[in-house]
Coordinates of N, CA and C in Angstrom, one line a residue:
M596 N -21.7 6.0 23.8 CA -20.3 6.1 24.2 C -19.5 6.5 22.9
E597 N -18.5 7.4 23.2 CA -17.7 7.9 22.1 C -16.7 6.9 21.6
L598 N -16.5 6.8 20.3 CA -15.6 5.7 19.8 C -14.2 5.8 20.3
P599 N -13.6 7.0 20.4 CA -12.2 7.1 20.9 C -12.0 6.7 22.3
E600 N -13.0 7.0 23.1 CA -13.0 6.5 24.5 C -13.1 5.0 24.5
A601 N -13.9 4.4 23.8 CA -14.1 2.9 23.7 C -12.7 2.2 23.3
I602 N -12.2 2.8 22.2 CA -10.9 2.2 21.7 C -9.9 2.3 22.7
N603 N -9.7 3.5 23.4 CA -8.8 3.7 24.4 C -8.9 2.7 25.6
W604 N -10.1 2.4 26.0 CA -10.4 1.5 27.1 C -10.0 0.1 26.6
A605 N -10.5 -0.3 25.4 CA -10.2 -1.6 25.0 C -8.7 -1.8 24.7
S606 N -8.0 -0.8 24.4 CA -6.6 -1.0 24.1 C -5.8 -1.3 25.4
E607 N -6.3 -1.2 26.5 CA -5.7 -1.5 27.8 C -5.9 -3.0 28.1
R608 N -6.6 -3.7 27.2 CA -6.9 -5.1 27.4 C -6.4 -6.0 26.3
R609 N -6.6 -7.3 26.3 CA -6.1 -8.1 25.2 C -7.1 -9.1 24.8
L610 N -8.1 -9.4 25.7 CA -9.0 -10.5 25.4 C -10.4 -9.9 25.0
G611 N -11.0 -10.6 24.0 CA -12.3 -10.1 23.5 C -13.1 -11.2 22.9
V612 N -14.2 -10.9 22.4 CA -15.1 -11.9 21.7 C -15.3 -11.3 20.3
L613 N -14.9 -11.9 19.3 CA -15.2 -11.4 17.9 C -16.5 -12.1 17.4
I614 N -17.5 -11.3 17.1 CA -18.8 -11.9 16.6 C -18.9 -11.6 15.1
T615 N -19.1 -12.7 14.4 CA -19.2 -12.6 12.9 C -20.6 -13.1 12.6
I616 N -20.9 -13.1 11.3 CA -22.3 -13.4 10.8 C -22.2 -14.7 9.9
R617 N -22.9 -15.7 10.4 CA -23.0 -17.0 9.6 C -23.6 -16.7 8.3
A618 N -23.6 -17.6 7.4 CA -24.3 -17.6 6.1 C -25.8 -17.6 6.2
D619 N -26.3 -18.1 7.3 CA -27.7 -18.1 7.6 C -28.2 -16.8 8.4
G620 N -27.2 -16.0 8.7 CA -27.6 -14.7 9.4 C -27.4 -14.8 10.9
R621 N -27.2 -16.0 11.5 CA -27.1 -16.1 12.9 C -25.6 -15.6 13.3
P622 N -25.5 -15.1 14.5 CA -24.2 -14.7 14.9 C -23.3 -15.9 15.4
Q623 N -22.0 -15.7 15.2 CA -21.0 -16.8 15.6 C -19.9 -16.1 16.4
S624 N -19.7 -16.5 17.6 CA -18.7 -15.8 18.4 C -17.5 -16.6 18.7
S625 N -16.3 -16.0 18.8 CA -15.0 -16.7 19.0 C -14.2 -15.7 20.1
D626 N -13.7 -16.4 21.0 CA -12.8 -15.7 21.9 C -11.5 -15.4 21.1
V627 N -11.0 -14.2 21.3 CA -9.8 -13.8 20.5 C -8.8 -13.0 21.4
V628 N -7.5 -12.9 21.0 CA -6.6 -12.0 21.7 C -6.2 -11.0 20.6
Y629 N -6.0 -9.8 21.0 CA -5.8 -8.7 20.1 C -4.8 -7.7 20.7
Y630 N -4.3 -6.8 19.8 CA -3.7 -5.6 20.2 C -4.2 -4.5 19.3
V631 N -4.0 -3.2 19.8 CA -4.5 -2.1 19.0 C -3.4 -1.3 18.4
D632 N -3.5 -1.1 17.2 CA -2.5 -0.3 16.4 C -3.2 0.9 15.7
D633 N -3.1 2.1 16.3 CA -3.6 3.2 15.6 C -5.2 3.0 15.4
S634 N -5.9 2.6 16.4 CA -7.3 2.4 16.4 C -7.8 1.2 15.6
V635 N -6.9 0.4 15.0 CA -7.2 -0.9 14.4 C -6.8 -2.1 15.3
F636 N -7.8 -3.0 15.5 CA -7.6 -4.2 16.3 C -7.0 -5.3 15.5
C637 N -5.8 -5.8 15.8 CA -5.1 -6.8 15.1 C -5.3 -8.2 15.8
I638 N -5.8 -9.1 15.1 CA -6.2 -10.5 15.6 C -5.6 -11.6 14.7
S639 N -4.9 -12.5 15.3 CA -4.4 -13.7 14.6 C -5.6 -14.7 14.4
V640 N -5.8 -15.2 13.1 CA -6.8 -16.1 12.9 C -6.3 -17.2 12.0
T641 N -7.0 -18.3 11.9 CA -6.6 -19.3 10.9 C -7.5 -19.4 9.7
A642 N -7.0 -19.8 8.6 CA -7.8 -19.8 7.3 C -9.0 -20.7 7.3
D643 N -8.9 -21.7 8.1 CA -10.0 -22.8 8.0 C -11.0 -22.7 9.0
R644 N -11.0 -21.6 9.9 CA -12.0 -21.5 11.0 C -13.3 -20.8 10.4
A645 N -14.4 -21.1 11.2 CA -15.7 -20.5 10.9 C -15.6 -19.0 10.8
K646 N -14.9 -18.3 11.8 CA -15.0 -16.8 11.8 C -14.3 -16.2 10.6
T647 N -13.2 -17.0 10.0 CA -12.6 -16.5 8.9 C -13.4 -16.6 7.6
A648 N -14.1 -17.8 7.4 CA -15.1 -18.1 6.4 C -16.2 -17.0 6.4
N649 N -16.7 -16.7 7.7 CA -17.7 -15.7 7.8 C -17.3 -14.3 7.3
L650 N -16.1 -14.0 7.7 CA -15.4 -12.7 7.4 C -15.2 -12.5 5.9
R651 N -14.8 -13.6 5.3 CA -14.6 -13.6 3.8 C -15.9 -13.3 3.0
R652 N -17.0 -13.7 3.6 CA -18.3 -13.6 3.0 C -18.9 -12.3 3.4
D653 N -18.7 -11.8 4.6 CA -19.3 -10.6 5.1 C -18.3 -9.9 6.1
R654 N -17.7 -8.8 5.8 CA -16.7 -8.1 6.5 C -17.1 -7.5 7.8
R655 N -18.5 -7.4 8.1 CA -19.0 -6.8 9.2 C -18.8 -7.7 10.4
A656 N -18.5 -7.1 11.6 CA -18.2 -7.9 12.8 C -18.4 -6.9 14.1
V657 N -18.5 -7.6 15.2 CA -18.5 -6.9 16.5 C -17.4 -7.4 17.3
L658 N -16.7 -6.6 17.9 CA -15.6 -7.0 18.9 C -16.2 -6.6 20.3
H659 N -16.5 -7.5 21.2 CA -17.0 -7.2 22.5 C -15.8 -7.5 23.5
V660 N -15.6 -6.4 24.3 CA -14.5 -6.6 25.3 C -15.1 -6.3 26.7
S661 N -14.9 -7.2 27.6 CA -15.4 -7.1 29.0 C -14.2 -6.9 29.9
D662 N -14.5 -6.1 31.0 CA -13.5 -6.0 32.1 C -13.5 -7.4 32.9
E663 N -12.4 -7.9 33.3 CA -12.4 -9.1 34.1 C -13.1 -9.0 35.4
K664 N -13.3 -7.8 35.9 CA -14.0 -7.6 37.2 C -15.5 -7.5 36.9
A665 N -15.9 -7.5 35.7 CA -17.3 -7.4 35.3 C -17.9 -5.9 35.4
W666 N -19.0 -5.8 34.8 CA -19.8 -4.5 34.8 C -19.3 -3.5 33.9
S667 N -18.1 -3.6 33.4 CA -17.6 -2.6 32.4 C -17.3 -3.4 31.1
Y668 N -17.7 -2.8 30.0 CA -17.6 -3.4 28.7 C -17.6 -2.3 27.6
V669 N -17.1 -2.7 26.4 CA -17.4 -2.0 25.2 C -17.6 -3.0 24.1
S670 N -18.5 -2.6 23.3 CA -19.0 -3.4 22.1 C -18.8 -2.5 20.8
L671 N -17.9 -3.0 20.0 CA -17.5 -2.2 18.9 C -18.0 -2.8 17.6
D672 N -18.7 -2.0 16.9 CA -19.1 -2.5 15.5 C -18.1 -2.0 14.5
G673 N -17.9 -2.8 13.5 CA -16.9 -2.4 12.5 C -16.8 -3.4 11.3
T674 N -15.7 -3.3 10.6 CA -15.4 -4.2 9.5 C -14.1 -4.8 9.6
V675 N -13.8 -5.9 9.0 CA -12.5 -6.6 9.1 C -11.9 -6.7 7.7
E676 N -10.6 -6.5 7.7 CA -9.8 -6.7 6.5 C -8.9 -7.9 6.8
L677 N -8.9 -8.9 5.9 CA -8.0 -10.0 6.1 C -6.7 -10.0 5.3
S678 N -5.6 -10.3 5.9 CA -4.4 -10.4 5.2 C -4.3 -11.7 4.4
P679 N -3.4 -11.9 3.5 CA -3.2 -13.2 2.9 C -2.8 -14.2 4.0
V680 N -3.0 -15.4 3.7 CA -2.5 -16.5 4.6 C -0.9 -16.5 4.4
T681 N -0.2 -16.6 5.5 CA 1.2 -16.8 5.4 C 1.7 -18.1 4.7
T682 N 2.6 -18.0 3.8 CA 3.0 -19.3 3.1 C 4.5 -19.3 3.0
S683 N 5.2 -18.4 3.6 CA 6.7 -18.3 3.6 C 7.2 -17.7 4.8
I684 N 8.3 -18.1 5.4 CA 8.8 -17.5 6.6 C 9.2 -16.1 6.5
D685 N 9.3 -15.6 5.2 CA 9.7 -14.2 5.0 C 8.7 -13.3 4.2
D686 N 7.4 -13.8 4.2 CA 6.4 -13.0 3.6 C 5.9 -11.9 4.6
A687 N 5.1 -11.0 4.1 CA 4.6 -9.9 4.9 C 3.7 -10.3 6.0
T688 N 2.9 -11.4 5.8 CA 2.0 -11.9 6.8 C 2.8 -12.5 7.9
S689 N 3.8 -13.3 7.6 CA 4.7 -13.9 8.6 C 5.2 -12.8 9.5
D690 N 5.8 -11.7 8.9 CA 6.2 -10.5 9.7 C 5.2 -10.0 10.5
A691 N 4.0 -9.8 10.0 CA 2.9 -9.3 10.8 C 2.5 -10.2 12.0
L692 N 2.6 -11.5 11.8 CA 2.4 -12.4 12.8 C 3.4 -12.4 13.9
V693 N 4.7 -12.1 13.5 CA 5.7 -12.0 14.5 C 5.5 -10.8 15.4
N694 N 5.1 -9.7 14.7 CA 4.7 -8.4 15.4 C 3.6 -8.7 16.3
Y695 N 2.6 -9.4 15.8 CA 1.3 -9.7 16.7 C 1.8 -10.4 18.0
F696 N 2.6 -11.5 17.8 CA 3.1 -12.3 18.9 C 3.9 -11.3 19.9
E697 N 4.8 -10.5 19.4 CA 5.6 -9.6 20.3 C 4.7 -8.7 21.0
R698 N 3.6 -8.2 20.4 CA 2.7 -7.3 21.1 C 1.8 -7.9 22.1
V699 N 1.4 -9.2 21.9 CA 0.5 -9.8 22.9 C 1.1 -10.7 23.8
A700 N 2.4 -11.2 23.5 CA 3.0 -12.2 24.4 C 4.4 -12.0 24.7
G701 N 5.1 -11.1 23.9 CA 6.5 -10.8 24.2 C 7.4 -11.6 23.3
S702 N 8.6 -11.9 23.7 CA 9.6 -12.5 22.9 C 9.4 -14.1 22.7
H703 N 9.9 -14.6 21.7 CA 9.7 -16.1 21.3 C 11.1 -16.6 21.3
S704 N 11.3 -17.9 21.8 CA 12.7 -18.5 21.8 C 13.2 -18.9 20.4
D705 N 12.3 -19.1 19.5 CA 12.8 -19.5 18.2 C 11.8 -19.0 17.1
W706 N 12.2 -17.8 16.6 CA 11.3 -17.2 15.6 C 11.1 -18.0 14.3
D707 N 12.1 -18.7 13.8 CA 12.0 -19.6 12.7 C 11.0 -20.6 12.9
E708 N 11.0 -21.2 14.1 CA 10.0 -22.3 14.5 C 8.6 -21.6 14.5
Y709 N 8.5 -20.5 15.2 CA 7.2 -19.8 15.3 C 6.6 -19.5 13.8
R710 N 7.5 -19.0 12.9 CA 7.1 -18.7 11.6 C 6.5 -20.0 10.9
Q711 N 7.3 -21.0 11.0 CA 6.9 -22.3 10.4 C 5.6 -22.8 10.9
A712 N 5.4 -22.7 12.3 CA 4.1 -23.1 12.9 C 2.9 -22.2 12.3
M713 N 3.1 -20.9 12.1 CA 2.2 -20.1 11.5 C 1.8 -20.5 10.1
I714 N 2.8 -21.0 9.3 CA 2.5 -21.5 8.0 C 1.7 -22.8 8.1
D715 N 2.2 -23.7 8.9 CA 1.5 -25.0 9.1 C 0.0 -24.8 9.6
E716 N -0.2 -23.8 10.4 CA -1.6 -23.5 10.9 C -2.5 -22.7 10.0
R717 N -1.8 -22.2 8.9 CA -2.4 -21.3 7.9 C -3.0 -20.1 8.5
R718 N -2.1 -19.4 9.2 CA -2.6 -18.2 9.9 C -2.5 -17.0 9.0
L719 N -3.3 -16.0 9.5 CA -3.3 -14.7 8.8 C -3.7 -13.6 9.8
I720 N -3.7 -12.4 9.6 CA -4.0 -11.4 10.4 C -5.4 -10.7 10.0
A721 N -6.3 -10.6 11.0 CA -7.6 -9.9 10.7 C -7.5 -8.5 11.4
R722 N -7.7 -7.5 10.6 CA -7.6 -6.1 11.1 C -9.0 -5.6 11.2
F723 N -9.4 -5.4 12.4 CA -10.8 -4.9 12.7 C -10.8 -3.4 12.9
T724 N -11.5 -2.7 12.1 CA -11.7 -1.2 12.2 C -13.0 -0.9 12.7
P725 N -13.1 -0.4 13.9 CA -14.5 0.0 14.5 C -14.9 1.2 13.9
N726 N -16.3 1.4 13.8 CA -16.9 2.6 13.4 C -18.0 3.1 14.4
H727 N -18.3 2.3 15.3 CA -19.4 2.7 16.3 C -19.1 1.9 17.6
A728 N -19.4 2.5 18.8 CA -19.2 1.8 20.1 C -20.4 2.0 21.0
T729 N -20.7 1.0 21.7 CA -21.6 1.1 22.9 C -20.9 0.5 24.1
G730 N -21.4 0.8 25.2 CA -20.8 0.1 26.4 C -21.0 1.0 27.6
Y731 N -20.3 0.5 28.7 CA -20.3 1.2 30.0 C -19.0 0.9 30.7
V732 N -18.3 1.9 30.9 CA -17.0 1.8 31.5 C -16.9 2.7 32.8

């Protein structure tokens, strides 16, 4: 499958499974919500989760996206770049998390409350850049 075709297909969806590599080499999977920005998949993650620890150690990952009706899917191999953890309601990561929320969910009733929740949850953005795709659509 051609990478541009796979990215285009996946960009019409929002739910996927991010597969990272544990320290012992076994895969670890996590359901994620994403949006696509210029062929890069943006995902909100927390600093203390296994997937984040795995990505800090090994940037390689797979993002698997299935169609809700089954039988169509893409599996994207690539690497992830992690932003800093948000620590202030006006830092760049906080702004990126607002953008993430707007892209995947729409408007929020209280952006200051949202930004504080992102700080409390120790959130950051994982930017997944695919370099290979397989699948059937």
